[in-house]
CSV table of N, CA and C in Angstrom, one decimal:
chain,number,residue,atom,x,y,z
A,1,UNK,N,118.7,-69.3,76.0
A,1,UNK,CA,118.9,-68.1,76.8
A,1,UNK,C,117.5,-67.6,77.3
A,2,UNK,N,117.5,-67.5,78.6
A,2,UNK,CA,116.3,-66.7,79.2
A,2,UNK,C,115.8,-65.8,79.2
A,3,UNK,N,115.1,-64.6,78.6
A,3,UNK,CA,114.9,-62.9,78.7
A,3,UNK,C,114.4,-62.8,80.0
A,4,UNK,N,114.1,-61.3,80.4
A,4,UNK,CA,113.8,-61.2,81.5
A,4,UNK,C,112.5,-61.2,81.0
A,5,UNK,N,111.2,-61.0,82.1
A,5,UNK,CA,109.8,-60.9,81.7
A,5,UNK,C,109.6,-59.5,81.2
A,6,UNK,N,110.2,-58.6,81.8
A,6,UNK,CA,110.0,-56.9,81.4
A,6,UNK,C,110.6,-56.9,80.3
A,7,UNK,N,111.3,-57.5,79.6
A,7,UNK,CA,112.2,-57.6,78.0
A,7,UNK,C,111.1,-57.7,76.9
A,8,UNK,N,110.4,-59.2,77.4
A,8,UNK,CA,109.6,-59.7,76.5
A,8,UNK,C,108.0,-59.0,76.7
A,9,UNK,N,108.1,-58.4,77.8
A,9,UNK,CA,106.3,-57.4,77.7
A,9,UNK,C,106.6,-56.2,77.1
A,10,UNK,N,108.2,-55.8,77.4
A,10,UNK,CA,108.5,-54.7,76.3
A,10,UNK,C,108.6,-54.8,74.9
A,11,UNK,N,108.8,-55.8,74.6
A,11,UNK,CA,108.8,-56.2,73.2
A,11,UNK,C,107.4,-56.6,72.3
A,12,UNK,N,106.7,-57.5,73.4
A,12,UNK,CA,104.7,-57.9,73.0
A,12,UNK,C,104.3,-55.9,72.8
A,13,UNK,N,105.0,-55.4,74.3
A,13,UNK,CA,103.5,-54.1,74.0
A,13,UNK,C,104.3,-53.1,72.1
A,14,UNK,N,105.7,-53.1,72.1
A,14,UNK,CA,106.1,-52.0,71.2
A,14,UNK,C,105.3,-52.9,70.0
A,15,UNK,N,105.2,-54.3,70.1
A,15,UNK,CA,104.7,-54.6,68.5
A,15,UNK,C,103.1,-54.6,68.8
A,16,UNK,N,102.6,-54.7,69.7
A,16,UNK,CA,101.3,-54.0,69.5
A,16,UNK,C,100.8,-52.7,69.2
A,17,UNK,N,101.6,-52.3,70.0
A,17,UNK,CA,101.1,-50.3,69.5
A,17,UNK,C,101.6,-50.3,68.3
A,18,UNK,N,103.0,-50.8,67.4
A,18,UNK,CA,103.3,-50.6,66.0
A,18,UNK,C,103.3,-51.7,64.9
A,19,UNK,N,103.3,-53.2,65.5
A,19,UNK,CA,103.2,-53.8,64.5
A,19,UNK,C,104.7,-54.5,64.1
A,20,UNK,N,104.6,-55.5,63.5
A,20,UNK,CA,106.3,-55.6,63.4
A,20,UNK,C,106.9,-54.7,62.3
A,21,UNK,N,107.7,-53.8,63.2
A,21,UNK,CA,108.6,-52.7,62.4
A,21,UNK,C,110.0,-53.2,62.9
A,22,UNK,N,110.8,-52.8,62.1
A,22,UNK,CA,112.6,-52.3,62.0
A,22,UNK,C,112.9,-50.8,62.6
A,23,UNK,N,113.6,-51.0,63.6
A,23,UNK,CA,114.2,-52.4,63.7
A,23,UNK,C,113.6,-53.0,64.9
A,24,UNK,N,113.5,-54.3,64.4
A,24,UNK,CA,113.4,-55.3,65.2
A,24,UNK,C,113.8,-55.4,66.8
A,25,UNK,N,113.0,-56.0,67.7
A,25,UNK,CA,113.1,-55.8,69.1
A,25,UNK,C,115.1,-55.9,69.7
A,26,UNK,N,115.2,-57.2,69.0
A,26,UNK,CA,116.7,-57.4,69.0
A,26,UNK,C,117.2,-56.8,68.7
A,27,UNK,N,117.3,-56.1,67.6
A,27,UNK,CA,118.3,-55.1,67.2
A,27,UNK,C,118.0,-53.8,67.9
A,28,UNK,N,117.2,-53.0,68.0
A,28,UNK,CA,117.1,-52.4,68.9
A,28,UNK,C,117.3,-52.1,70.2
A,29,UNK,N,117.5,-53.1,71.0
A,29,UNK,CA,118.0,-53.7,72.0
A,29,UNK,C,119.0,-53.3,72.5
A,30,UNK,N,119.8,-53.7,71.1
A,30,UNK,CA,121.3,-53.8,71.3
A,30,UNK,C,121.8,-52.4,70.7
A,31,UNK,N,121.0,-51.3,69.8
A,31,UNK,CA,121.8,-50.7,69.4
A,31,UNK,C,120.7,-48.9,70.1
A,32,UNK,N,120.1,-49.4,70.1
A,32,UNK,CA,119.3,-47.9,70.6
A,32,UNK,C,118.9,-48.0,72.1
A,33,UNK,N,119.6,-48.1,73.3
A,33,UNK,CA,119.6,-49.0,74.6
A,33,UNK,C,118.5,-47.9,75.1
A,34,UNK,N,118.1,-46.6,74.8
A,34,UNK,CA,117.5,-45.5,75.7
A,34,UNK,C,116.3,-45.9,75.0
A,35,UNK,N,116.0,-46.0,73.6
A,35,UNK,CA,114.7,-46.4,73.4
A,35,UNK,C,114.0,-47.5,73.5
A,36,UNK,N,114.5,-48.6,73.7
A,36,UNK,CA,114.3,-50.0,74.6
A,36,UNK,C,114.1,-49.8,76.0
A,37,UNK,N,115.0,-49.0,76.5
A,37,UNK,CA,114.3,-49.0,78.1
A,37,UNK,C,113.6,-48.1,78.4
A,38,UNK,N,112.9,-47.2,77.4
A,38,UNK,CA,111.9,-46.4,77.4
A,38,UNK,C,110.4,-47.1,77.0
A,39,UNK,N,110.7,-48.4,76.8
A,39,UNK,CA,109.8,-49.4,76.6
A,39,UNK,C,109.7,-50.6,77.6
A,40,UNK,N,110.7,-50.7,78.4
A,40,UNK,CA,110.5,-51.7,79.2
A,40,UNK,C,110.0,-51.1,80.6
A,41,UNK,N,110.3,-49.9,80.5
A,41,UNK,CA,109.8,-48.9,81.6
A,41,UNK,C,108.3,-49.3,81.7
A,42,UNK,N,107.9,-48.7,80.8
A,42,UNK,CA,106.4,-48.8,80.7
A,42,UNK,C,105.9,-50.7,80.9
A,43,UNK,N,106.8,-51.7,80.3
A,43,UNK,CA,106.5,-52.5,80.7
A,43,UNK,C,106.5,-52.4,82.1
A,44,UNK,N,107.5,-52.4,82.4
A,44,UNK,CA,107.6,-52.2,84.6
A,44,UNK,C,106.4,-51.4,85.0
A,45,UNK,N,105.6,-50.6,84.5
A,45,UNK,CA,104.6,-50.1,84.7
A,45,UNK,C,102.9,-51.0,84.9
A,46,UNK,N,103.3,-51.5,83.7
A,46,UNK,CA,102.0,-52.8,83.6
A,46,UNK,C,102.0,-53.9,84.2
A,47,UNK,N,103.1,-53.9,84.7
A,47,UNK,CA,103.4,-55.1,85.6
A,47,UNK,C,102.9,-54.9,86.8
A,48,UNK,N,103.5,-53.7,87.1
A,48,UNK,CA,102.7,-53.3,88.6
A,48,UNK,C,101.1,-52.9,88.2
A,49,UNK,N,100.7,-52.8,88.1
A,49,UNK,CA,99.2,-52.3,87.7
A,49,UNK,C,98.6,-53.8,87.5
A,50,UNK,N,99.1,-54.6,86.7
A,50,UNK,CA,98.6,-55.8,86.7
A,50,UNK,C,98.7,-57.0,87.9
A,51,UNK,N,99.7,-56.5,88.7
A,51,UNK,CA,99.8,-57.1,90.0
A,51,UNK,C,99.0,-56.3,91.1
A,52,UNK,N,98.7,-55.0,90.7
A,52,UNK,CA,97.9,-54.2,91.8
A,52,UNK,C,96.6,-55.1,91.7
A,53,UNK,N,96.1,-55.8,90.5
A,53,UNK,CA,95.3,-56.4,90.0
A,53,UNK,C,94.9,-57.6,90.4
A,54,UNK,N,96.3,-58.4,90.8
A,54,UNK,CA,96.2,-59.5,91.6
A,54,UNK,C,97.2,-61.1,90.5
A,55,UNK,N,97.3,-59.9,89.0
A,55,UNK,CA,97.6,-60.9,88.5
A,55,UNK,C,99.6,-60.9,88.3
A,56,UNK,N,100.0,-61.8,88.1
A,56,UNK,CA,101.5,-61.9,87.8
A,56,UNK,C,101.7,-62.0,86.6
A,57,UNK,N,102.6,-62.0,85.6
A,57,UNK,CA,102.9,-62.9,84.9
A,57,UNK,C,104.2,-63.9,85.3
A,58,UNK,N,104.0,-65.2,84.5
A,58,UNK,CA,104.9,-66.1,84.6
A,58,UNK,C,105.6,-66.7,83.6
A,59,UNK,N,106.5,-67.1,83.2
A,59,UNK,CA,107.6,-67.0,82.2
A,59,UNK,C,107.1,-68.9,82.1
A,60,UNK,N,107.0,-69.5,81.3
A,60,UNK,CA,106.9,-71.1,81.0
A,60,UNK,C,108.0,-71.5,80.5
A,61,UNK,N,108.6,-70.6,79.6
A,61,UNK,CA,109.6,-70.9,78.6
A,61,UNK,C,109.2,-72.1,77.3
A,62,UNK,N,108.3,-72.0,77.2
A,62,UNK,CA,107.3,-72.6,75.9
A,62,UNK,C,106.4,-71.4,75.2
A,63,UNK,N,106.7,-70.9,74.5
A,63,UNK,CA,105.5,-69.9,73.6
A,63,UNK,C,104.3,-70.9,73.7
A,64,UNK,N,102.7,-70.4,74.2
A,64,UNK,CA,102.0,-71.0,73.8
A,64,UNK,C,101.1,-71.0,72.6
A,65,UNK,N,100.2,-71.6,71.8
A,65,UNK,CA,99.9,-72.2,71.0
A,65,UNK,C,98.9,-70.6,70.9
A,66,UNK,N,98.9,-70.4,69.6
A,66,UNK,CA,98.2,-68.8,69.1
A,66,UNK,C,97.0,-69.0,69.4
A,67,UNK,N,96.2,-68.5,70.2
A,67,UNK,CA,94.5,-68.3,70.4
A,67,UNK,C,93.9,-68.1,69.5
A,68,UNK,N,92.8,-68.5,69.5
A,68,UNK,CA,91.8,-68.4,68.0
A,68,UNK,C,91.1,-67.2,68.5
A,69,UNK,N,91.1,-66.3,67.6
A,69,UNK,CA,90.3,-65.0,67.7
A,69,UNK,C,89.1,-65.4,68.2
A,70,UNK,N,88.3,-64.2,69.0
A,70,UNK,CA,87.1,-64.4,69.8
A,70,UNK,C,86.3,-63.7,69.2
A,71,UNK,N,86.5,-62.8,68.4
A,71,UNK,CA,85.3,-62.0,67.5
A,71,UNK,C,85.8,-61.7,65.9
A,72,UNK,N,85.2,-61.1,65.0
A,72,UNK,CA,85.5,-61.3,64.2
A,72,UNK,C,86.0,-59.7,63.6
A,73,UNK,N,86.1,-58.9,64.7
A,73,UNK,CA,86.2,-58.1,64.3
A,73,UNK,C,87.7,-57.4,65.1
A,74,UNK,N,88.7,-56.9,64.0
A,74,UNK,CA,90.1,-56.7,65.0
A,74,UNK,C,90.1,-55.4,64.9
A,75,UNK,N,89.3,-54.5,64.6
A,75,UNK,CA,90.0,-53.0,65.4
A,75,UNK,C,88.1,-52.5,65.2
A,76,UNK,N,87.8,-51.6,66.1
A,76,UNK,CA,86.9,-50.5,66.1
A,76,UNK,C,86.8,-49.1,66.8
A,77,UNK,N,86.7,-48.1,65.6
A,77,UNK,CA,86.9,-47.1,66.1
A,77,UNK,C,85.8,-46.1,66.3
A,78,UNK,N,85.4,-45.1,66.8
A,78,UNK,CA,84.6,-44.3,67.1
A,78,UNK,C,84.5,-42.9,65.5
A,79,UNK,N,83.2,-43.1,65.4
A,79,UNK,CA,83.5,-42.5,64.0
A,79,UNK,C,83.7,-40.8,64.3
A,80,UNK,N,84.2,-40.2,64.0
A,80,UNK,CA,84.6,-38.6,64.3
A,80,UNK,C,83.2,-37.7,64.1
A,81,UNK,N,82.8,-37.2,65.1
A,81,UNK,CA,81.9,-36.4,65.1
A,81,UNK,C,80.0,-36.8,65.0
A,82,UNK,N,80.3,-38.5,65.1
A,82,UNK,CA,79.0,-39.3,65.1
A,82,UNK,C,78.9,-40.0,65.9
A,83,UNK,N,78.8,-39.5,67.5
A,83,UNK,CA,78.9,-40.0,68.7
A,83,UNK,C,78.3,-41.4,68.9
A,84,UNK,N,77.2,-41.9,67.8
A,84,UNK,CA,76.5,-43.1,67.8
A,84,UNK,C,76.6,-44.1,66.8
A,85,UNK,N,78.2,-43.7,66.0
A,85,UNK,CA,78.1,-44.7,65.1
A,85,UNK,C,79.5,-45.2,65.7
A,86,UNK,N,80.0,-46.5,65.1
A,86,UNK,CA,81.3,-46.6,65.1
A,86,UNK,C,81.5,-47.4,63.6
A,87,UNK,N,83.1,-47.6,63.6
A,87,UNK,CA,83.5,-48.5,62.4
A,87,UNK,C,84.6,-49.3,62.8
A,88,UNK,N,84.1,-50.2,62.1
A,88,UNK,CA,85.0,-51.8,62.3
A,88,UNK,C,85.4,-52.4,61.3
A,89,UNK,N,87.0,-53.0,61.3
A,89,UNK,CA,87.6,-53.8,60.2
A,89,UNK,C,87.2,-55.1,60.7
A,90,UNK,N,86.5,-55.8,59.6
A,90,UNK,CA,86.3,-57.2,60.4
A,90,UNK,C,86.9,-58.1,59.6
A,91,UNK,N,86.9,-59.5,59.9
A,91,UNK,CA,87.3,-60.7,58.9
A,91,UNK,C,86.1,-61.0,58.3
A,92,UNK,N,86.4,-61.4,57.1
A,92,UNK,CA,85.1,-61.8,56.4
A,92,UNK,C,85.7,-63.5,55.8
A,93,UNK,N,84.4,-64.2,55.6
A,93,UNK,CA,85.2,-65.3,54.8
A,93,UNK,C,85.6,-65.2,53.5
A,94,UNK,N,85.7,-64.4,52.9
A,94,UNK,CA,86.9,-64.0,52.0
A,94,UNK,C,87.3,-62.8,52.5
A,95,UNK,N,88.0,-62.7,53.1
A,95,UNK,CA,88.8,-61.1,52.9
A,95,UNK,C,88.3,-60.2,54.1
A,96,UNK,N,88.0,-59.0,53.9
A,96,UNK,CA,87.7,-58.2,55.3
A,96,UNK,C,86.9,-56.8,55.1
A,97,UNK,N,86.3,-56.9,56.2
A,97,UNK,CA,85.3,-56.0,55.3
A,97,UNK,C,85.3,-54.5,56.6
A,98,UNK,N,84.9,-53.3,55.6
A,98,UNK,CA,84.6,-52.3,57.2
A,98,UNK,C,83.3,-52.4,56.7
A,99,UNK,N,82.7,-51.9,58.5
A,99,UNK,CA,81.5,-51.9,58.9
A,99,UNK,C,80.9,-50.7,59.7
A,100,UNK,N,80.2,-50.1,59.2
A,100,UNK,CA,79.6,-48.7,60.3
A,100,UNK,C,78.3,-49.3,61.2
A,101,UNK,N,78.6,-49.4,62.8
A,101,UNK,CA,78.0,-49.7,63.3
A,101,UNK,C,77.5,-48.0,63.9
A,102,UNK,N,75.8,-48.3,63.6
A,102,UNK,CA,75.0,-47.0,63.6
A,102,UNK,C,74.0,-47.4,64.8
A,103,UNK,N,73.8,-47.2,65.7
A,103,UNK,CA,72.9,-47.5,66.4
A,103,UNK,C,72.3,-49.3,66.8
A,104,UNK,N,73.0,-49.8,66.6
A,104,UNK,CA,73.4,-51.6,66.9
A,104,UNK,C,73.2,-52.1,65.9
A,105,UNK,N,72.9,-50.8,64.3
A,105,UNK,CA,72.7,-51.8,63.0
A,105,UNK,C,74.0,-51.8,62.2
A,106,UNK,N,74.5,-52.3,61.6
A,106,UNK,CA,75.7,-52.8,60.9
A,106,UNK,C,75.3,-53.0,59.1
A,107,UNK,N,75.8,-52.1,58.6
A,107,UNK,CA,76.3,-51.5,57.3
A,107,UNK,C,77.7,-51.8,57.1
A,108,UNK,N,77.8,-52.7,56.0
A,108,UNK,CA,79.3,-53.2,55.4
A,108,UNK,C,79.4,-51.8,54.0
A,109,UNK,N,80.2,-51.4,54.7
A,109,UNK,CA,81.1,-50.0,53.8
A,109,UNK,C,81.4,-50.5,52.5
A,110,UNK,N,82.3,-51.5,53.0
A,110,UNK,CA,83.4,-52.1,51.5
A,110,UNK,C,84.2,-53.2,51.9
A,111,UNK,N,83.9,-54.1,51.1
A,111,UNK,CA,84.5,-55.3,51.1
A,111,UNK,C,85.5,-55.4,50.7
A,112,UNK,N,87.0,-56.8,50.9
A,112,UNK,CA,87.9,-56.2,50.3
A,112,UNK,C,88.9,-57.6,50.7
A,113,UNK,N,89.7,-57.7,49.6
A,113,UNK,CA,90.8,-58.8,50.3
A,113,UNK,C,92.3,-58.0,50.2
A,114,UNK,N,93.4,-58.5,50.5
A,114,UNK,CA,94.4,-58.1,51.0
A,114,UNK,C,95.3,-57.8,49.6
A,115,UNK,N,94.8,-58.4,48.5
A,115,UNK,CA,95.6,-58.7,47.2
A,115,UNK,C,94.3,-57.6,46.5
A,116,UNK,N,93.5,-56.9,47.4
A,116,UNK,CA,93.0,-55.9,46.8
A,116,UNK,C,94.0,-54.6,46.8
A,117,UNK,N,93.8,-54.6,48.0
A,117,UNK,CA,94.5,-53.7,48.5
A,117,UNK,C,95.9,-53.2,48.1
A,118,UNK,N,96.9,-54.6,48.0
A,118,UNK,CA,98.1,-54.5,46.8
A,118,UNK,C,98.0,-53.9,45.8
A,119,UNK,N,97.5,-54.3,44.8
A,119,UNK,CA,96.5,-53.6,43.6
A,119,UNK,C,96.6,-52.3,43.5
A,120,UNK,N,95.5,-51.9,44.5
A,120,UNK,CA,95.1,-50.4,44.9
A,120,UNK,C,96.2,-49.6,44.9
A,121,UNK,N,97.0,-50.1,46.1
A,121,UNK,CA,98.0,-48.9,46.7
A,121,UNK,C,99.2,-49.1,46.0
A,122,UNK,N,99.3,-49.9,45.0
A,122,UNK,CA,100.5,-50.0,43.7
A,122,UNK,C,99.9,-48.3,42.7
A,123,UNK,N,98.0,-48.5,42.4
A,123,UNK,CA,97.8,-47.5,41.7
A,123,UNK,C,98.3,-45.7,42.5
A,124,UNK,N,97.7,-45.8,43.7
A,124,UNK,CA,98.2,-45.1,44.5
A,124,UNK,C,99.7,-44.5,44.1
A,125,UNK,N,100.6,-45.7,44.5
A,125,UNK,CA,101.7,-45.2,44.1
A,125,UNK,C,102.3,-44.5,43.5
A,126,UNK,N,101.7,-45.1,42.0
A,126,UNK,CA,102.5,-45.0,40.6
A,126,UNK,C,101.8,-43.6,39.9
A,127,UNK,N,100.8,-43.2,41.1
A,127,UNK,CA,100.4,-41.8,40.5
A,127,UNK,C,99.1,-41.8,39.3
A,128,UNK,N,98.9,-43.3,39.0
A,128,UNK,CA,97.1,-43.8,38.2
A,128,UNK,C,96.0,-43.0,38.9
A,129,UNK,N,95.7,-42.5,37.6
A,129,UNK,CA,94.7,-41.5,37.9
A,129,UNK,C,92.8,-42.5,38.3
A,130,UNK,N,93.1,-43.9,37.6
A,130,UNK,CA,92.0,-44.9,38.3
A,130,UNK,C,92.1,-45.0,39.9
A,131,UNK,N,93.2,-44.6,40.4
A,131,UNK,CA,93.2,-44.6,42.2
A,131,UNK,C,92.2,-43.7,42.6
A,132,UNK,N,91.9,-42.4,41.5
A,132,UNK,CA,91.0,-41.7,42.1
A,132,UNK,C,89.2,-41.6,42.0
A,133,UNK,N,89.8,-42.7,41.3
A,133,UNK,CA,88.0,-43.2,41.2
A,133,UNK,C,87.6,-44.5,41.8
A,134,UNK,N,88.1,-45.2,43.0
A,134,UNK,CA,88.2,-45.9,43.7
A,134,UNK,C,87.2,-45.0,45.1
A,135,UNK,N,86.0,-45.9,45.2
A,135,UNK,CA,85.5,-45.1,46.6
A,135,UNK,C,86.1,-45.5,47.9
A,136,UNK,N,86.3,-44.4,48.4
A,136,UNK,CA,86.7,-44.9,50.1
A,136,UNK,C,87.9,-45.3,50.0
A,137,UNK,N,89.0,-45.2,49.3
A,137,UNK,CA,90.3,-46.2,49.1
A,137,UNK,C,91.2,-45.5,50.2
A,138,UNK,N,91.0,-44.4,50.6
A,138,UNK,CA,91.3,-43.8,51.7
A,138,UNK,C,91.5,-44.9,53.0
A,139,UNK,N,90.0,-45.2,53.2
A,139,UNK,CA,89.8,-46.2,54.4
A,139,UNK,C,90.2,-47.6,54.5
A,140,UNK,N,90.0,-48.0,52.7
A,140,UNK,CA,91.1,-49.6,52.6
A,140,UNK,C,92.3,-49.2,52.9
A,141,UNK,N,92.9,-48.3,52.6
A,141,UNK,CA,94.6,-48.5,52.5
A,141,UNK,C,94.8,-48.6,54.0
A,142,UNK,N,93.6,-47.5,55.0
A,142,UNK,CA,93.5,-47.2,56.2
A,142,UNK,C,93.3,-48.6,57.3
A,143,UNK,N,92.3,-49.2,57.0
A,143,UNK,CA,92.1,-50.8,57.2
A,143,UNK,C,93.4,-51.5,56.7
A,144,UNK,N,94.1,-51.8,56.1
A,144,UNK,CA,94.9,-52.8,55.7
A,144,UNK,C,96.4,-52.2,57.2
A,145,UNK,N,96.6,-51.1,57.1
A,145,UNK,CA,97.4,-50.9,57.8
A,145,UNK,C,97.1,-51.6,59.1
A,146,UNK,N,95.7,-51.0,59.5
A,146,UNK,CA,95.4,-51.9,61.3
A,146,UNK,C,95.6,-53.6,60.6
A,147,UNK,N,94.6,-53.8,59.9
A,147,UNK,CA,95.1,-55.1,59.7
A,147,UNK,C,96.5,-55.8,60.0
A,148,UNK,N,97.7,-55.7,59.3
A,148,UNK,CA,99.1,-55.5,59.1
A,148,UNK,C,99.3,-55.8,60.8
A,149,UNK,N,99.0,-54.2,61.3
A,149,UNK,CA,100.0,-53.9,62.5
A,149,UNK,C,99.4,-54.8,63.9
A,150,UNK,N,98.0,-55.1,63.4
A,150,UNK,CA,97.8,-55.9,64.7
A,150,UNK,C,97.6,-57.6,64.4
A,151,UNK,N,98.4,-57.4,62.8
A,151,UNK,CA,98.9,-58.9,62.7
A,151,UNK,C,97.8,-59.8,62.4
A,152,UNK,N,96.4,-59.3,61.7
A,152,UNK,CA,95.5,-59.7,61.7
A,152,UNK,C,96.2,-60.9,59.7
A,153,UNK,N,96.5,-60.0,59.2
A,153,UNK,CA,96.4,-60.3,57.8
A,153,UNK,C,96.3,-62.3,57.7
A,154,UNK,N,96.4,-62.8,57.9
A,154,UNK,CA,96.4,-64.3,58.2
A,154,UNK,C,95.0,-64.7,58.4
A,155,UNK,N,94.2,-63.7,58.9
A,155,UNK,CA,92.9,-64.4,59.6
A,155,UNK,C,91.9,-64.0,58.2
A,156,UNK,N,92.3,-63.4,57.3
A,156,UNK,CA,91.3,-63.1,56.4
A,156,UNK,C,90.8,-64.3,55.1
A,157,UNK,N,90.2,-64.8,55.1
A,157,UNK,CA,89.5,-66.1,54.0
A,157,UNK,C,90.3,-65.7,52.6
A,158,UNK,N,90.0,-64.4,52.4
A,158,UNK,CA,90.5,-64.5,50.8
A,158,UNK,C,91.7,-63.2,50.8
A,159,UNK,N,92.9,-63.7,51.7
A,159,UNK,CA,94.2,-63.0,51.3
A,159,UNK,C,94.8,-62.3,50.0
């Protein structure tokens, strides 16, 4: 079966902005029809804007083969109120590290692998008072989520 192309950009952009959540693009599809075409809309949006652009897209009907990340770094954000620094989750060869980038110098905050982070946010959980002697655990649990949602968790050395 064929989707249309506005189905399947509505489905790439909602799991970009959230990540794979429930319900699922299919099921939602079929059971919440206003909030799916409140998403395809917007696809119909980027389509024209991407064609204003010059570009199309085109349907192959083959998924192609997953691109190898181009940097090593999958999210960065602008640090709040430090117009010259930013921070980045990056991949590390083991695991993934944030980074405050201060003026084009780069400071690793905290290193960390993914089965750290398990760990942690089990203490978190369960209300362990060692969660609160954890530095920054704030920003791991904070990192693991971008990780997760933009599907990074795979590219980390030491999962």
């Amino acid at each position: 079966m064929t989707r249309a192309i506005r189905d399947i950009l509505a489905e790439c952009m909602r799991r970009e902005r959230y990540g794979l959540i429930r319900p699922l693009w299919s099921d939602l599809a079929g059971v919440d029809d206003a909030a799916a075409e409140e998403v395809r809309r917007r696809a119909d949006h980027l389509m024209r804007i991407l064609s204003d652009a010059g570009v199309q897209l085109v349907q192959t009907g083959e998924p192609a083969p997953v691109a190898a990340p181009t940097s090593p770094t999958i999210v960065a954000n602008q640090v709040y109120a430090q117009p010259d620094t930013m921070r980045e989750v990056r991949v590390e060869e083991r695991g993934f590290s944030i980074v405050a980038v201060k003026a084009g110098q780069s400071t690793i905050e905290q290193a960390f692998t993914l089965n750290d982070v398990i760990v942690n946010a089990g203490l978190v959980l369960t209300g362990d008072p060692a969660a609160k002697a954890i530095k920054d655990l704030g920003k791991q649990l904070a990192a693991a989520v971008e990780i997760y949602r933009l599907n990074a968790a795979g590219m980390g050395g030491g999962k």
